[in-house]
mmCIF file of C-alpha atoms in Angstrom:
data_model
loop_
_atom_site.group_PDB
_atom_site.id
_atom_site.type_symbol
_atom_site.label_atom_id
_atom_site.label_comp_id
_atom_site.label_asym_id
_atom_site.label_seq_id
_atom_site.Cartn_x
_atom_site.Cartn_y
_atom_site.Cartn_z
ATOM 1 C CA CYS A 7 133.033 49.781 -148.254
ATOM 2 C CA ALA A 8 135.000 52.169 -146.110
ATOM 3 C CA GLY A 9 134.902 49.886 -142.883
ATOM 4 C CA TRP A 10 135.175 46.760 -144.699
ATOM 5 C CA ARG A 11 138.928 46.076 -144.609
ATOM 6 C CA THR A 12 140.970 43.198 -146.133
ATOM 7 C CA THR A 13 144.619 42.254 -146.114
ATOM 8 C CA SER A 14 144.516 41.059 -149.754
ATOM 9 C CA ALA A 15 142.656 41.547 -152.964
ATOM 10 C CA TRP A 16 139.294 39.890 -153.385
ATOM 11 C CA SER A 17 136.037 40.239 -155.325
ATOM 12 C CA VAL A 18 132.797 39.215 -153.642
ATOM 13 C CA VAL A 19 129.838 38.468 -155.931
ATOM 14 C CA MET A 20 126.308 39.388 -154.815
ATOM 15 C CA THR A 21 123.146 38.597 -156.540
ATOM 16 C CA HIS A 22 119.428 39.270 -155.891
ATOM 17 C CA TRP A 23 117.667 36.339 -157.782
ATOM 18 C CA LYS A 24 114.130 37.858 -157.610
ATOM 19 C CA SER A 25 115.084 40.945 -159.307
ATOM 20 C CA ARG A 26 117.820 39.235 -161.405
ATOM 21 C CA ARG A 27 120.441 41.835 -160.458
ATOM 22 C CA ALA A 28 124.119 41.314 -159.621
ATOM 23 C CA TRP A 29 127.076 43.229 -158.292
ATOM 24 C CA THR A 30 130.641 42.566 -157.491
ATOM 25 C CA VAL A 31 132.450 44.304 -154.634
ATOM 26 C CA GLU A 32 136.081 44.497 -155.573
ATOM 27 C CA ARG A 33 138.330 45.024 -152.521
ATOM 28 C CA SER A 34 141.911 45.610 -151.474
ATOM 29 C CA ALA A 35 143.522 46.695 -148.265
ATOM 30 C CA ARG A 36 142.805 50.393 -149.005
ATOM 31 C CA ARG A 37 140.158 50.597 -151.744
ATOM 32 C CA CYS A 38 136.822 49.161 -152.565
ATOM 33 C CA ALA A 39 134.581 49.572 -155.548
ATOM 34 C CA VAL A 40 131.152 48.219 -156.492
ATOM 35 C CA VAL A 41 130.678 47.010 -160.069
ATOM 36 C CA ARG A 42 127.116 46.717 -161.184
ATOM 37 C CA TYR A 43 125.738 44.528 -164.094
ATOM 38 C CA GLU A 44 122.877 45.414 -166.266
ATOM 39 C CA ALA A 45 123.220 43.336 -169.371
ATOM 40 C CA GLY A 46 121.352 40.241 -168.064
ATOM 41 C CA LYS A 47 124.602 38.356 -167.667
ATOM 42 C CA MET A 48 127.795 38.380 -165.506
ATOM 43 C CA ALA A 49 130.973 36.619 -165.738
ATOM 44 C CA ARG A 50 134.129 37.113 -163.409
ATOM 45 C CA THR A 51 137.419 35.463 -163.167
ATOM 46 C CA ASN A 52 140.740 36.601 -161.309
ATOM 47 C CA ASP A 53 141.408 40.339 -161.945
ATOM 48 C CA PHE A 54 139.586 43.525 -161.209
ATOM 49 C CA THR A 55 137.343 45.485 -163.757
ATOM 50 C CA ASP A 56 136.875 48.673 -161.812
ATOM 51 C CA PRO A 57 139.452 51.213 -163.517
ATOM 52 C CA GLU A 58 140.727 52.609 -160.247
ATOM 53 C CA MET A 59 141.065 49.056 -158.714
ATOM 54 C CA ARG A 60 142.915 47.829 -161.827
ATOM 55 C CA SER A 61 145.301 50.694 -161.810
ATOM 56 C CA VAL A 62 146.796 49.567 -158.407
ATOM 57 C CA GLU A 63 146.530 45.880 -159.027
ATOM 58 C CA ALA A 64 149.792 43.829 -159.190
ATOM 59 C CA ASP A 65 150.232 42.913 -163.035
ATOM 60 C CA TYR A 66 151.500 39.558 -163.870
ATOM 61 C CA PRO A 67 151.014 39.243 -167.668
ATOM 62 C CA GLY A 68 150.461 35.515 -167.824
ATOM 63 C CA PHE A 69 147.930 35.579 -165.013
ATOM 64 C CA ARG A 70 146.333 38.605 -166.347
ATOM 65 C CA ASP A 71 145.964 37.237 -169.973
ATOM 66 C CA SER A 72 144.617 33.871 -168.460
ATOM 67 C CA SER A 73 141.980 35.520 -166.363
ATOM 68 C CA ARG A 74 140.781 37.735 -169.383
ATOM 69 C CA LEU A 75 140.729 34.853 -171.799
ATOM 70 C CA ARG A 76 138.453 32.838 -169.333
ATOM 71 C CA VAL A 77 136.046 35.654 -168.845
ATOM 72 C CA ARG A 78 135.883 36.360 -172.464
ATOM 73 C CA ARG A 79 134.955 32.606 -173.165
ATOM 74 C CA ALA A 80 132.319 32.621 -170.344
ATOM 75 C CA GLU A 81 130.671 35.687 -171.843
ATOM 76 C CA GLU A 82 130.660 33.949 -175.169
ATOM 77 C CA LEU A 83 129.064 30.751 -173.697
ATOM 78 C CA LEU A 84 126.374 32.811 -171.794
ATOM 79 C CA GLU A 85 125.485 34.818 -174.786
ATOM 80 C CA GLU A 86 125.106 31.569 -176.921
ATOM 81 C CA LYS A 87 122.704 30.259 -174.341
ATOM 82 C CA ARG A 88 120.870 33.543 -173.698
ATOM 83 C CA GLY A 89 117.363 32.646 -172.596
ATOM 84 C CA ARG A 90 118.285 29.059 -172.337
ATOM 85 C CA VAL A 91 120.790 29.099 -169.300
ATOM 86 C CA ASP A 92 120.087 26.345 -166.883
ATOM 87 C CA ALA A 93 122.112 24.497 -164.159
ATOM 88 C CA ALA A 94 123.509 21.904 -166.714
ATOM 89 C CA ALA A 95 124.649 24.879 -169.057
ATOM 90 C CA LEU A 96 126.569 26.615 -166.195
ATOM 91 C CA ALA A 97 128.038 23.238 -165.066
ATOM 92 C CA ASN A 98 129.391 22.764 -168.530
ATOM 93 C CA LEU A 99 130.650 26.293 -168.719
ATOM 94 C CA LEU A 100 132.704 25.581 -165.610
ATOM 95 C CA GLY A 101 134.260 22.552 -167.285
ATOM 96 C CA ASP A 102 134.842 24.277 -170.698
ATOM 97 C CA HIS A 103 138.162 23.478 -172.342
ATOM 98 C CA TRP A 104 138.002 25.783 -175.351
ATOM 99 C CA ASP A 105 140.926 28.220 -175.631
ATOM 100 C CA PRO A 106 139.330 31.402 -177.386
ATOM 101 C CA GLU A 107 142.826 32.907 -178.205
ATOM 102 C CA ARG A 108 144.130 29.913 -179.941
ATOM 103 C CA LYS A 109 140.726 28.615 -181.209
ATOM 104 C CA ARG A 110 141.197 24.980 -180.122
ATOM 105 C CA LEU A 111 140.299 22.475 -177.424
ATOM 106 C CA ARG A 112 143.073 22.297 -174.761
ATOM 107 C CA ALA A 113 143.558 20.536 -171.558
ATOM 108 C CA PHE A 114 144.008 23.841 -169.778
ATOM 109 C CA ALA A 115 146.019 27.029 -170.169
ATOM 110 C CA GLY A 116 143.796 29.585 -171.655
ATOM 111 C CA ALA A 117 140.545 27.529 -171.026
ATOM 112 C CA ILE A 118 138.040 28.062 -168.032
ATOM 113 C CA ALA A 119 138.635 24.443 -166.688
ATOM 114 C CA GLN A 120 141.920 24.096 -164.812
ATOM 115 C CA PRO A 121 143.583 20.896 -163.478
ATOM 116 C CA HIS A 122 143.859 22.264 -159.969
ATOM 117 C CA ASN A 123 140.222 23.189 -159.657
ATOM 118 C CA VAL A 124 138.923 21.708 -156.264
ATOM 119 C CA SER A 125 135.552 23.365 -155.971
ATOM 120 C CA SER A 126 132.676 24.126 -158.426
ATOM 121 C CA VAL A 127 129.214 24.917 -157.716
ATOM 122 C CA VAL A 128 125.977 25.983 -159.559
ATOM 123 C CA PHE A 129 123.328 27.745 -157.503
ATOM 124 C CA GLU A 130 119.557 27.784 -158.217
ATOM 125 C CA PRO A 131 118.338 30.102 -155.295
ATOM 126 C CA GLU A 132 114.793 30.241 -156.657
ATOM 127 C CA GLU A 133 114.637 26.421 -156.279
ATOM 128 C CA GLY A 134 116.452 26.312 -152.930
ATOM 129 C CA ILE A 135 119.095 23.975 -154.448
ATOM 130 C CA ALA A 136 122.805 24.016 -155.406
ATOM 131 C CA TRP A 137 124.683 21.564 -157.553
ATOM 132 C CA VAL A 138 128.080 20.850 -155.892
ATOM 133 C CA SER A 139 130.885 19.279 -157.852
ATOM 134 C CA ASP A 140 131.919 15.805 -156.371
ATOM 135 C CA GLY A 141 135.266 13.939 -156.739
ATOM 136 C CA ALA A 142 139.013 14.773 -157.145
ATOM 137 C CA ALA A 143 140.499 17.753 -159.105
ATOM 138 C CA PRO A 144 139.498 18.859 -161.493
ATOM 139 C CA VAL A 145 136.084 18.714 -160.055
ATOM 140 C CA CYS A 146 134.896 21.406 -162.527
ATOM 141 C CA GLU A 147 134.431 18.511 -164.929
ATOM 142 C CA GLY A 148 131.769 17.011 -162.775
ATOM 143 C CA PRO A 149 129.793 15.056 -161.680
ATOM 144 C CA PHE A 150 127.521 17.751 -159.911
ATOM 145 C CA ARG A 151 125.264 16.523 -157.091
ATOM 146 C CA ARG A 152 122.125 18.138 -155.819
ATOM 147 C CA VAL A 153 122.287 19.698 -152.418
ATOM 148 C CA GLU A 154 119.262 21.196 -150.679
ATOM 149 C CA LEU A 155 120.090 24.590 -149.520
ATOM 150 C CA TRP A 156 117.592 24.845 -146.470
ATOM 151 C CA GLU A 157 117.762 21.159 -145.515
ATOM 152 C CA ASN A 158 120.473 18.756 -144.021
ATOM 153 C CA SER A 159 119.646 16.018 -146.386
ATOM 154 C CA GLY A 160 123.133 15.253 -147.761
ATOM 155 C CA PRO A 161 124.121 14.963 -151.526
ATOM 156 C CA GLY A 162 121.453 13.770 -153.824
ATOM 157 C CA PRO A 163 121.292 12.702 -157.493
ATOM 158 C CA GLU A 164 123.756 13.897 -160.309
ATOM 159 C CA LEU A 165 122.877 16.774 -162.443
ATOM 160 C CA PRO A 166 121.867 15.514 -165.900
ATOM 161 C CA GLY A 167 123.244 16.925 -169.090
ATOM 162 C CA VAL A 168 126.695 17.504 -167.855
ATOM 163 C CA GLU A 169 129.534 16.237 -170.344
ATOM 164 C CA ASN A 170 133.308 16.335 -170.296
ATOM 165 C CA ALA A 171 134.456 18.542 -173.099
ATOM 166 C CA LEU A 172 137.556 16.472 -173.619
ATOM 167 C CA LYS A 173 136.903 13.230 -175.519
ATOM 168 C CA GLY A 174 139.143 10.122 -176.573
ATOM 169 C CA LYS A 175 142.758 10.606 -176.582
ATOM 170 C CA LYS A 176 142.422 14.248 -175.404
ATOM 171 C CA PHE A 177 140.796 13.053 -172.269
ATOM 172 C CA GLU A 178 143.360 10.240 -171.938
ATOM 173 C CA ALA A 179 146.306 12.637 -172.221
ATOM 174 C CA SER A 180 144.759 14.955 -169.638
ATOM 175 C CA ARG A 181 144.590 12.128 -167.163
ATOM 176 C CA ARG A 182 148.106 11.080 -167.705
ATOM 177 C CA TYR A 183 149.128 14.677 -167.042
ATOM 178 C CA LEU A 184 147.388 14.549 -163.647
ATOM 179 C CA ASP A 185 149.097 11.225 -163.122
ATOM 180 C CA ALA A 186 152.445 12.875 -163.760
ATOM 181 C CA PHE A 187 151.589 15.532 -161.470
ATOM 182 C CA GLY A 188 150.659 13.292 -158.640
ATOM 183 C CA ALA A 189 153.877 11.107 -159.354
ATOM 184 C CA TRP A 190 156.066 14.030 -158.725
ATOM 185 C CA THR A 191 154.236 16.112 -155.981
ATOM 186 C CA ARG A 192 153.202 13.147 -153.748
ATOM 187 C CA ARG A 193 156.000 10.629 -154.334
ATOM 188 C CA LYS A 194 158.757 12.801 -155.895
ATOM 189 C CA ASN A 195 159.141 10.010 -158.504
ATOM 190 C CA ALA A 196 160.623 11.763 -161.558
ATOM 191 C CA ASP A 197 160.918 8.532 -163.702
ATOM 192 C CA GLU A 198 157.178 7.817 -163.179
ATOM 193 C CA ALA A 199 156.355 11.537 -163.863
ATOM 194 C CA LEU A 200 158.206 11.623 -167.068
ATOM 195 C CA ALA A 201 156.819 8.266 -168.264
ATOM 196 C CA MET A 202 153.251 9.740 -167.765
ATOM 197 C CA LEU A 203 154.187 13.020 -169.564
ATOM 198 C CA ASP A 204 155.529 10.970 -172.463
ATOM 199 C CA ARG A 205 152.114 9.096 -172.573
ATOM 200 C CA ALA A 206 150.264 12.473 -172.517
ATOM 201 C CA VAL A 207 152.378 13.875 -175.438
ATOM 202 C CA ALA A 208 151.865 10.704 -177.301
ATOM 203 C CA ASP A 209 147.933 10.950 -176.996
ATOM 204 C CA ASP A 210 147.731 14.556 -177.737
ATOM 205 C CA PRO A 211 150.841 15.665 -179.519
ATOM 206 C CA GLU A 212 149.556 19.040 -180.559
ATOM 207 C CA ASP A 213 148.886 20.507 -177.025
ATOM 208 C CA PRO A 214 152.153 22.102 -175.796
ATOM 209 C CA ILE A 215 151.132 22.123 -172.231
ATOM 210 C CA TYR A 216 152.011 18.615 -171.708
ATOM 211 C CA ARG A 217 155.728 19.518 -172.077
ATOM 212 C CA HIS A 218 155.709 21.625 -169.059
ATOM 213 C CA MET A 219 155.055 20.975 -165.493
#
């Protein structure tokens, strides 16, 4: 790690699929640590896990709590599916909307799925394929299309078994929130954004996130 410098904090995940082993290299401008996983599963989000790296990491409580809630939920899902984890299970994990702290289905906040997600991929190296999310944010909700890793064949069929965790009015509310975000960030149209937020609140009044942007 000593000669591998970086100007910011990053974690690089490395795997060896034949031996079923995984490591994370946690890096900052002056430090580097290797974290090994031996429990047959690995989940990582957006904060360091090595004690020395964590001791010098800038601490933003909201960011930290969200990161640790998401890794906690990912570990729960992996444990539930132990021995049965396939590409569809991992794709559904990336689009999971359960908030483990509040014990409820939410559009985002303490959930793994986030509205600004622009890239999600599931690798199957032993098969030589990847399943790459396709569409507009949040692409973590799918669909995922097959891509051959060693061929230039373009996107293939969709991965079966991927479902959106949000149903009915909860799904509609999440779409109206995205519409509100687009109305403000792209067109600076406050009236349209507020109208979309009102519709989101009406569709899912118990999710407090729709009252903030």
